[in-house]
Amino acid sequence: MESFASQKKDIKSMTLDELRADMKIQGQPSYKALQIYRWLHRGVSSFEEMTDLSKIVRQFLTEKYYISVARVENKLVSDYDNTIKYLFSFADGQCVEAVLMEYQHGRSICISTQVGCKMGCTFCATGLGGFQRNLTASEMLSQVQAAQKDAGVRISNIVLMGMGEPLDNYNQVIRFLRLVSSQEGMNLGMRHISLSTCGLVDRIYDLAEENLQLTLSVSLHAPNNAIRSRTMPVNRKYPIEELLKACRYYAGRTGRRISFEYAMIDGVNDSDGCAKELAARLKGMLCHVNLIPVNPVREAGYQKSGRERQQAFIRILERAGITATVRRTLGADINASCGQLRRKHLKEGGSVNAICRTD
Ligand code: SAH
Ligand code: SF4
């Protein structure tokens, strides 16, 4: 495997047009670019596997480029519903998590966009671990490919809701979206992709201009600045009024419903008063609220709200005309929320190659 610091070019992050331009410079016919691109998007891990290219071309590619791959470092398989949580490692040894889920309409994967995260949300295991680096577009693609290969399935939906803040790695995330939806690649429709953000307002405006048909999820988790700034430091830079203004703009510009994530934390953001305040804030917006009982992260000391509280909260939102659901939790037995498997791996100080089932 090539080292991360390699001088070679990251070929799987390149668009077909960029590959064509490179081939032209190298004096190769442009149809070769399409052949290579197709191989890369089928998930090959070496140029040797590109069997319809001559040995000379493969040699030349090996000298100039590297193919980034995601290695399965560890995985947890749920006994309830076949949800699989992966810990993937990259060439430099950094690890991220991804979760493969099974729905009636197909398979969905939740992938990471950064190693760690800078945003420091107090309830989040990833946030507690700090930030290491951005992922490249090819490393995002590699998570999808590695899970498909390992599980022997075809993935039909992608959510950018794993470790990291996607809009803090904007260019690589947009590049990934274009690659994965390209006709000659996986050809996945943008309507089958969701992106979740903690609310980087400037980037929400940028994303609106990209005019992609993906679903935008916004992690709101609080109805006002006082609570939100306490649990989500990003709110001190982009207060809730500005965030919701950007969301209204986004929904208007793209015609797409925004999905608000709201992790219910016992005694912090789950009162009737909070529900009423939230309803007032979202009034008239094209949106949906996803309530998630918070996943207790040991260091944070938060507890999830009880079932009755969840129902009372939903009733208040619905009475105000806002659609809301409590999110179905998949893989309840492996429900280390995102970031926890990696934290465990780091604490144990090493490479866990064992495949463990949680029974
Ligand atoms: N950084 C992005 C996407 C990754 S986090 C974001 O924050 O939106 C994915 C989702 O998991 C977010 O909605 C996040 O708020 C939520 N989350 C993080 N820790 C959680 C926990 N302990 N319990 C429930 N949801 C959590
Ligand atoms: Fe980062 Fe999202 Fe976790 Fe906040 S919730 S720390 S933005 S990954």
GROMACS .gro file of C-alpha atoms and ligand atoms in nm:
model
  393
    1MET     CA    1   0.000   0.000   0.000
    2GLU     CA    2   0.126   0.348  -0.082
    3SER     CA    3   0.217   0.570   0.204
    4PHE     CA    4  -0.007   0.867   0.269
    5ALA     CA    5   0.284   1.104   0.216
    6SER     CA    6   0.346   0.956  -0.126
    7GLN     CA    7   0.427   1.197  -0.407
    8LYS     CA    8   0.200   0.995  -0.630
    9LYS     CA    9  -0.142   1.125  -0.725
   10ASP     CA   10  -0.462   1.005  -0.561
   11ILE     CA   11  -0.622   0.862  -0.875
   12LYS     CA   12  -0.956   0.758  -0.720
   13SER     CA   13  -1.030   1.118  -0.616
   14MET     CA   14  -1.005   1.231  -0.978
   15THR     CA   15  -1.308   1.298  -1.195
   16LEU     CA   16  -1.332   1.133  -1.535
   17ASP     CA   17  -1.255   1.466  -1.703
   18GLU     CA   18  -0.944   1.515  -1.490
   19LEU     CA   19  -0.831   1.161  -1.571
   20ARG     CA   20  -0.887   1.224  -1.942
   21ALA     CA   21  -0.678   1.542  -1.923
   22ASP     CA   22  -0.399   1.354  -1.743
   23MET     CA   23  -0.399   1.074  -2.000
   24LYS     CA   24  -0.378   1.329  -2.278
   25ILE     CA   25  -0.073   1.492  -2.119
   26GLN     CA   26   0.087   1.148  -2.088
   27GLY     CA   27   0.017   1.073  -2.455
   28GLN     CA   28  -0.240   0.803  -2.381
   29PRO     CA   29  -0.563   0.772  -2.580
   30SER     CA   30  -0.859   0.918  -2.393
   31TYR     CA   31  -1.066   0.595  -2.396
   32LYS     CA   32  -0.810   0.454  -2.150
   33ALA     CA   33  -0.929   0.709  -1.895
   34LEU     CA   34  -1.280   0.564  -1.907
   35GLN     CA   35  -1.147   0.208  -1.870
   36ILE     CA   36  -0.940   0.309  -1.569
   37TYR     CA   37  -1.224   0.511  -1.415
   38ARG     CA   38  -1.460   0.214  -1.441
   39TRP     CA   39  -1.212  -0.015  -1.270
   40LEU     CA   40  -1.156   0.234  -0.988
   41HIS     CA   41  -1.529   0.265  -0.927
   42ARG     CA   42  -1.572  -0.110  -0.927
   43GLY     CA   43  -1.341  -0.102  -0.625
   44VAL     CA   44  -1.012  -0.254  -0.743
   45SER     CA   45  -0.723  -0.207  -0.503
   46SER     CA   46  -0.433  -0.238  -0.749
   47PHE     CA   47  -0.353  -0.151  -1.109
   48GLU     CA   48  -0.268  -0.518  -1.167
   49GLU     CA   49  -0.640  -0.593  -1.153
   50MET     CA   50  -0.705  -0.372  -1.455
   51THR     CA   51  -0.664  -0.669  -1.683
   52ASP     CA   52  -0.773  -0.505  -2.008
   53LEU     CA   53  -0.484  -0.257  -1.989
   54SER     CA   54  -0.142  -0.345  -2.124
   55LYS     CA   55   0.140  -0.419  -1.885
   56ILE     CA   56   0.317  -0.101  -1.992
   57VAL     CA   57   0.016   0.116  -1.911
   58ARG     CA   58  -0.028  -0.054  -1.573
   59GLN     CA   59   0.339   0.004  -1.502
   60PHE     CA   60   0.308   0.371  -1.591
   61LEU     CA   61   0.000   0.407  -1.370
   62THR     CA   62   0.177   0.242  -1.077
   63GLU     CA   63   0.462   0.490  -1.106
   64LYS     CA   64   0.242   0.800  -1.119
   65TYR     CA   65  -0.062   0.720  -0.908
   66TYR     CA   66  -0.185   0.533  -0.603
   67ILE     CA   67  -0.525   0.377  -0.530
   68SER     CA   68  -0.654   0.455  -0.183
   69VAL     CA   69  -0.835   0.171  -0.005
   70ALA     CA   70  -1.019   0.122   0.324
   71ARG     CA   71  -0.914  -0.185   0.521
   72VAL     CA   72  -1.158  -0.359   0.756
   73GLU     CA   73  -0.982  -0.321   1.090
   74ASN     CA   74  -1.270  -0.442   1.304
   75LYS     CA   75  -1.642  -0.502   1.269
   76LEU     CA   76  -1.943  -0.557   1.489
   77VAL     CA   77  -2.248  -0.740   1.357
   78SER     CA   78  -2.584  -0.686   1.522
   79ASP     CA   79  -2.776  -1.000   1.609
   80TYR     CA   80  -3.106  -0.815   1.580
   81ASP     CA   81  -3.111  -0.672   1.231
   82ASN     CA   82  -2.784  -0.739   1.043
   83THR     CA   83  -2.656  -0.387   1.098
   84ILE     CA   84  -2.278  -0.392   1.065
   85LYS     CA   85  -2.050  -0.137   1.222
   86TYR     CA   86  -1.708  -0.115   1.057
   87LEU     CA   87  -1.382   0.030   1.174
   88PHE     CA   88  -1.182   0.108   0.860
   89SER     CA   89  -0.815   0.203   0.843
   90PHE     CA   90  -0.636   0.399   0.572
   91ALA     CA   91  -0.280   0.402   0.441
   92ASP     CA   92  -0.149   0.623   0.722
   93GLY     CA   93  -0.306   0.404   0.991
   94GLN     CA   94  -0.587   0.648   1.075
   95CYS     CA   95  -0.925   0.488   1.146
   96VAL     CA   96  -1.286   0.588   1.092
   97GLU     CA   97  -1.622   0.423   1.145
   98ALA     CA   98  -1.903   0.341   0.904
   99VAL     CA   99  -2.233   0.164   0.961
  100LEU     CA  100  -2.411  -0.057   0.706
  101MET     CA  101  -2.786  -0.085   0.760
  102GLU     CA  102  -3.057  -0.292   0.598
  103TYR     CA  103  -3.393  -0.137   0.512
  104GLN     CA  104  -3.690  -0.274   0.323
  105HIS     CA  105  -3.589  -0.075   0.018
  106GLY     CA  106  -3.220  -0.166   0.023
  107ARG     CA  107  -2.890  -0.108   0.199
  108SER     CA  108  -2.778   0.218   0.340
  109ILE     CA  109  -2.432   0.315   0.463
  110CYS     CA  110  -2.340   0.589   0.703
  111ILE     CA  111  -1.984   0.702   0.627
  112SER     CA  112  -1.728   0.933   0.787
  113THR     CA  113  -1.592   1.249   0.627
  114GLN     CA  114  -1.310   1.334   0.870
  115VAL     CA  115  -1.088   1.154   1.119
  116GLY     CA  116  -1.227   1.311   1.435
  117CYS     CA  117  -1.404   1.646   1.439
  118LYS     CA  118  -1.325   2.004   1.543
  119MET     CA  119  -1.675   2.096   1.652
  120GLY     CA  120  -1.663   1.963   2.008
  121CYS     CA  121  -2.033   1.884   2.067
  122THR     CA  122  -2.051   1.775   2.429
  123PHE     CA  123  -2.273   1.468   2.370
  124CYS     CA  124  -2.065   1.325   2.085
  125ALA     CA  125  -1.791   1.062   2.115
  126THR     CA  126  -1.624   1.187   1.798
  127GLY     CA  127  -1.621   1.545   1.925
  128LEU     CA  128  -1.465   1.434   2.252
  129GLY     CA  129  -1.171   1.279   2.066
  130GLY     CA  130  -1.062   1.596   1.883
  131PHE     CA  131  -0.962   1.632   1.518
  132GLN     CA  132  -0.694   1.445   1.323
  133ARG     CA  133  -0.743   1.515   0.954
  134ASN     CA  134  -0.982   1.547   0.663
  135LEU     CA  135  -1.063   1.246   0.449
  136THR     CA  136  -1.010   1.259   0.074
  137ALA     CA  137  -1.298   1.196  -0.166
  138SER     CA  138  -1.139   0.859  -0.250
  139GLU     CA  139  -1.132   0.760   0.118
  140MET     CA  140  -1.506   0.831   0.140
  141LEU     CA  141  -1.565   0.623  -0.172
  142SER     CA  142  -1.343   0.348  -0.034
  143GLN     CA  143  -1.567   0.309   0.273
  144VAL     CA  144  -1.865   0.241   0.047
  145GLN     CA  145  -1.668   0.001  -0.171
  146ALA     CA  146  -1.510  -0.187   0.119
  147ALA     CA  147  -1.847  -0.239   0.290
  148GLN     CA  148  -2.005  -0.360  -0.036
  149LYS     CA  149  -1.722  -0.603  -0.087
  150ASP     CA  150  -1.709  -0.728   0.271
  151ALA     CA  151  -2.085  -0.775   0.307
  152GLY     CA  152  -2.140  -0.889  -0.052
  153VAL     CA  153  -2.421  -0.639  -0.107
  154ARG     CA  154  -2.507  -0.344  -0.327
  155ILE     CA  155  -2.553  -0.018  -0.142
  156SER     CA  156  -2.838   0.203  -0.259
  157ASN     CA  157  -2.830   0.489  -0.004
  158ILE     CA  158  -2.549   0.690   0.152
  159VAL     CA  159  -2.563   0.916   0.454
  160LEU     CA  160  -2.276   1.146   0.547
  161MET     CA  161  -2.345   1.116   0.916
  162GLY     CA  162  -2.047   0.928   1.050
  163MET     CA  163  -1.742   1.084   1.210
  164GLY     CA  164  -1.663   1.442   1.123
  165GLU     CA  165  -1.840   1.754   1.000
  166PRO     CA  166  -1.893   1.718   0.622
  167LEU     CA  167  -1.921   2.091   0.557
  168ASP     CA  168  -1.586   2.147   0.734
  169ASN     CA  169  -1.435   1.932   0.456
  170TYR     CA  170  -1.641   2.096   0.186
  171ASN     CA  171  -1.437   2.050  -0.131
  172GLN     CA  172  -1.359   1.683  -0.079
  173VAL     CA  173  -1.720   1.611   0.018
  174ILE     CA  174  -1.855   1.781  -0.296
  175ARG     CA  175  -1.600   1.592  -0.503
  176PHE     CA  176  -1.711   1.266  -0.343
  177LEU     CA  177  -2.077   1.345  -0.419
  178ARG     CA  178  -1.994   1.406  -0.784
  179LEU     CA  179  -1.787   1.088  -0.810
  180VAL     CA  180  -2.037   0.858  -0.645
  181SER     CA  181  -2.325   0.995  -0.852
  182SER     CA  182  -2.136   0.990  -1.183
  183GLN     CA  183  -2.289   0.778  -1.456
  184GLU     CA  184  -1.966   0.589  -1.518
  185GLY     CA  185  -1.914   0.537  -1.143
  186MET     CA  186  -2.172   0.401  -0.895
  187ASN     CA  187  -2.437   0.617  -1.059
  188LEU     CA  188  -2.615   0.672  -0.729
  189GLY     CA  189  -2.889   0.935  -0.751
  190MET     CA  190  -2.845   1.241  -0.529
  191ARG     CA  191  -3.190   1.172  -0.389
  192HIS     CA  192  -3.039   0.864  -0.229
  193ILE     CA  193  -2.778   1.068  -0.042
  194SER     CA  194  -2.814   1.265   0.283
  195LEU     CA  195  -2.565   1.503   0.438
  196SER     CA  196  -2.577   1.597   0.805
  197THR     CA  197  -2.428   1.918   0.942
  198CYS     CA  198  -2.399   2.079   1.283
  199GLY     CA  199  -2.478   2.410   1.115
  200LEU     CA  200  -2.187   2.580   0.935
  201VAL     CA  201  -2.406   2.860   0.804
  202ASP     CA  202  -2.174   2.996   0.531
  203ARG     CA  203  -2.136   2.650   0.387
  204ILE     CA  204  -2.511   2.585   0.390
  205TYR     CA  205  -2.547   2.885   0.157
  206ASP     CA  206  -2.266   2.747  -0.062
  207LEU     CA  207  -2.433   2.407  -0.072
  208ALA     CA  208  -2.764   2.563  -0.174
  209GLU     CA  209  -2.589   2.706  -0.481
  210GLU     CA  210  -2.454   2.364  -0.583
  211ASN     CA  211  -2.816   2.277  -0.652
  212LEU     CA  212  -2.781   1.911  -0.563
  213GLN     CA  213  -3.093   1.710  -0.490
  214LEU     CA  214  -2.953   1.553  -0.174
  215THR     CA  215  -3.128   1.559   0.163
  216LEU     CA  216  -2.985   1.806   0.411
  217SER     CA  217  -3.002   1.707   0.777
  218VAL     CA  218  -2.929   1.972   1.034
  219SER     CA  219  -2.828   1.875   1.386
  220LEU     CA  220  -3.029   2.121   1.590
  221HIS     CA  221  -3.057   1.950   1.930
  222ALA     CA  222  -3.184   2.261   2.109
  223PRO     CA  223  -3.458   2.521   2.065
  224ASN     CA  224  -3.259   2.826   2.178
  225ASN     CA  225  -2.910   2.975   2.196
  226ALA     CA  226  -2.867   2.922   2.570
  227ILE     CA  227  -2.901   2.543   2.551
  228ARG     CA  228  -2.745   2.505   2.206
  229SER     CA  229  -2.430   2.701   2.289
  230ARG     CA  230  -2.382   2.485   2.596
  231THR     CA  231  -2.397   2.154   2.406
  232MET     CA  232  -2.278   2.266   2.060
  233PRO     CA  233  -1.994   2.523   2.062
  234VAL     CA  234  -2.055   2.592   1.689
  235ASN     CA  235  -2.366   2.783   1.799
  236ARG     CA  236  -2.148   3.056   1.950
  237LYS     CA  237  -2.025   3.136   1.600
  238TYR     CA  238  -2.350   3.072   1.415
  239PRO     CA  239  -2.648   3.139   1.644
  240ILE     CA  240  -2.974   2.956   1.594
  241GLU     CA  241  -3.149   3.250   1.423
  242GLU     CA  242  -2.880   3.262   1.153
  243LEU     CA  243  -2.881   2.887   1.115
  244LEU     CA  244  -3.258   2.868   1.068
  245LYS     CA  245  -3.249   3.158   0.824
  246ALA     CA  246  -2.995   2.964   0.616
  247CYS     CA  247  -3.215   2.653   0.640
  248ARG     CA  248  -3.519   2.844   0.513
  249TYR     CA  249  -3.309   2.976   0.227
  250TYR     CA  250  -3.182   2.626   0.147
  251ALA     CA  251  -3.531   2.473   0.145
  252GLY     CA  252  -3.661   2.757  -0.075
  253ARG     CA  253  -3.369   2.739  -0.318
  254THR     CA  254  -3.365   2.361  -0.361
  255GLY     CA  255  -3.731   2.274  -0.294
  256ARG     CA  256  -3.606   2.001  -0.062
  257ARG     CA  257  -3.742   1.934   0.286
  258ILE     CA  258  -3.484   1.982   0.562
  259SER     CA  259  -3.452   1.712   0.822
  260PHE     CA  260  -3.374   1.842   1.173
  261GLU     CA  261  -3.198   1.605   1.410
  262TYR     CA  262  -3.286   1.647   1.774
  263ALA     CA  263  -3.112   1.420   2.028
  264MET     CA  264  -3.330   1.416   2.337
  265ILE     CA  265  -3.123   1.454   2.653
  266ASP     CA  266  -3.297   1.397   2.984
  267GLY     CA  267  -3.346   1.725   3.169
  268VAL     CA  268  -3.144   1.929   2.918
  269ASN     CA  269  -3.355   1.989   2.605
  270ASP     CA  270  -3.664   1.770   2.642
  271SER     CA  271  -3.919   1.978   2.838
  272ASP     CA  272  -4.263   2.082   2.709
  273GLY     CA  273  -4.126   2.437   2.702
  274CYS     CA  274  -3.844   2.327   2.470
  275ALA     CA  275  -4.092   2.156   2.237
  276LYS     CA  276  -4.308   2.470   2.219
  277GLU     CA  277  -4.008   2.690   2.152
  278LEU     CA  278  -3.887   2.454   1.881
  279ALA     CA  279  -4.231   2.447   1.718
  280ALA     CA  280  -4.239   2.827   1.710
  281ARG     CA  281  -3.892   2.842   1.552
  282LEU     CA  282  -3.975   2.596   1.274
  283LYS     CA  283  -4.318   2.731   1.194
  284GLY     CA  284  -4.392   2.735   0.821
  285MET     CA  285  -4.063   2.573   0.716
  286LEU     CA  286  -4.046   2.280   0.473
  287CYS     CA  287  -3.901   2.038   0.728
  288HIS     CA  288  -3.924   1.725   0.935
  289VAL     CA  289  -3.797   1.665   1.291
  290ASN     CA  290  -3.614   1.343   1.376
  291LEU     CA  291  -3.607   1.281   1.749
  292ILE     CA  292  -3.328   1.055   1.867
  293PRO     CA  293  -3.300   0.942   2.229
  294VAL     CA  294  -2.942   1.052   2.303
  295ASN     CA  295  -2.689   0.774   2.303
  296PRO     CA  296  -2.514   0.801   2.639
  297VAL     CA  297  -2.142   0.858   2.595
  298ARG     CA  298  -1.973   0.776   2.922
  299GLU     CA  299  -1.760   1.089   2.944
  300ALA     CA  300  -2.055   1.320   2.879
  301GLY     CA  301  -2.281   1.198   3.159
  302TYR     CA  302  -2.605   1.255   2.963
  303GLN     CA  303  -2.905   1.023   2.986
  304LYS     CA  304  -3.169   0.962   2.720
  305SER     CA  305  -3.520   1.095   2.769
  306GLY     CA  306  -3.785   0.840   2.863
  307ARG     CA  307  -4.049   0.713   2.622
  308GLU     CA  308  -4.326   0.925   2.775
  309ARG     CA  309  -4.119   1.240   2.740
  310GLN     CA  310  -4.050   1.155   2.376
  311GLN     CA  311  -4.421   1.110   2.308
  312ALA     CA  312  -4.517   1.431   2.488
  313PHE     CA  313  -4.254   1.620   2.287
  314ILE     CA  314  -4.381   1.479   1.958
  315ARG     CA  315  -4.742   1.563   2.042
  316ILE     CA  316  -4.655   1.929   2.097
  317LEU     CA  317  -4.470   1.948   1.764
  318GLU     CA  318  -4.749   1.774   1.576
  319ARG     CA  319  -5.015   1.994   1.728
  320ALA     CA  320  -4.818   2.287   1.589
  321GLY     CA  321  -4.825   2.126   1.243
  322ILE     CA  322  -4.464   2.003   1.241
  323THR     CA  323  -4.407   1.643   1.138
  324ALA     CA  324  -4.180   1.453   1.373
  325THR     CA  325  -4.078   1.093   1.432
  326VAL     CA  326  -3.866   0.911   1.684
  327ARG     CA  327  -3.591   0.755   1.481
  328ARG     CA  328  -3.582   0.377   1.464
  329THR     CA  329  -3.257   0.264   1.617
  330LEU     CA  330  -3.084   0.000   1.412
  331GLY     CA  331  -2.819  -0.222   1.558
  332ALA     CA  332  -2.932  -0.151   1.914
  333ASP     CA  333  -2.691  -0.408   2.054
  334ILE     CA  334  -2.387  -0.255   1.887
  335ASN     CA  335  -2.511   0.093   1.947
  336ALA     CA  336  -2.190   0.249   2.044
  337SER     CA  337  -2.285   0.581   1.880
  338CYS     CA  338  -2.053   0.700   1.608
  339GLY     CA  339  -1.703   0.755   1.735
  340GLN     CA  340  -1.721   0.503   2.016
  341LEU     CA  341  -1.575   0.203   1.837
  342ARG     CA  342  -1.277   0.409   1.733
  343ARG     CA  343  -1.234   0.549   2.083
  344LYS     CA  344  -1.234   0.200   2.223
  345HIS     CA  345  -0.982   0.093   1.959
  346LEU     CA  346  -0.748   0.381   2.044
  347LYS     CA  347  -0.775   0.323   2.418
  348GLU     CA  348  -0.686  -0.042   2.376
  349GLY     CA  349  -0.388   0.085   2.187
  350GLY     CA  350  -0.375  -0.117   1.881
  351SER     CA  351  -0.485  -0.287   1.575
  352VAL     CA  352  -0.775  -0.514   1.647
  353ASN     CA  353  -0.799  -0.753   1.358
  354ALA     CA  354  -1.045  -0.987   1.519
  355ILE     CA  355  -1.397  -0.990   1.385
  356CYS     CA  356  -1.618  -0.977   1.688
  357ARG     CA  357  -1.982  -1.052   1.714
  358THR     CA  358  -2.163  -0.900   2.005
  359ASP     CA  359  -2.311  -1.219   2.141
  360SAH     N1  360  -2.104   1.640   1.210
  360SAH     C1  361  -2.230   1.615   1.151
  360SAH     C2  362  -2.250   1.472   1.107
  360SAH     C3  363  -2.194   1.365   1.194
  360SAH     S1  364  -2.271   1.344   1.350
  360SAH     C4  365  -2.341   1.657   1.243
  360SAH     O1  366  -2.314   1.687   1.359
  360SAH     O2  367  -2.455   1.664   1.197
  360SAH     C5  368  -2.415   1.253   1.306
  360SAH     C6  369  -2.535   1.276   1.394
  360SAH     O3  370  -2.521   1.207   1.519
  360SAH     C7  371  -2.561   1.422   1.429
  360SAH     O4  372  -2.697   1.453   1.419
  360SAH     C8  373  -2.513   1.427   1.571
  360SAH     O5  374  -2.564   1.538   1.638
  360SAH     C9  375  -2.559   1.295   1.623
  360SAH     N2  376  -2.500   1.250   1.748
  360SAH    C10  377  -2.373   1.263   1.788
  360SAH     N3  378  -2.356   1.208   1.912
  360SAH    C11  379  -2.477   1.158   1.947
  360SAH    C12  380  -2.524   1.090   2.063
  360SAH     N4  381  -2.444   1.063   2.165
  360SAH     N5  382  -2.654   1.055   2.066
  360SAH    C13  383  -2.737   1.081   1.961
  360SAH     N6  384  -2.697   1.145   1.850
  360SAH    C14  385  -2.569   1.184   1.843
  361SF4    FE1  386  -1.865   1.682   1.512
  361SF4    FE2  387  -2.114   1.615   1.444
  361SF4    FE3  388  -1.996   1.510   1.661
  361SF4    FE4  389  -2.067   1.763   1.664
  361SF4     S1  390  -2.204   1.586   1.647
  361SF4     S2  391  -1.870   1.682   1.735
  361SF4     S3  392  -2.027   1.821   1.455
  361SF4     S4  393  -1.935   1.480   1.450
   0.00000   0.00000   0.00000
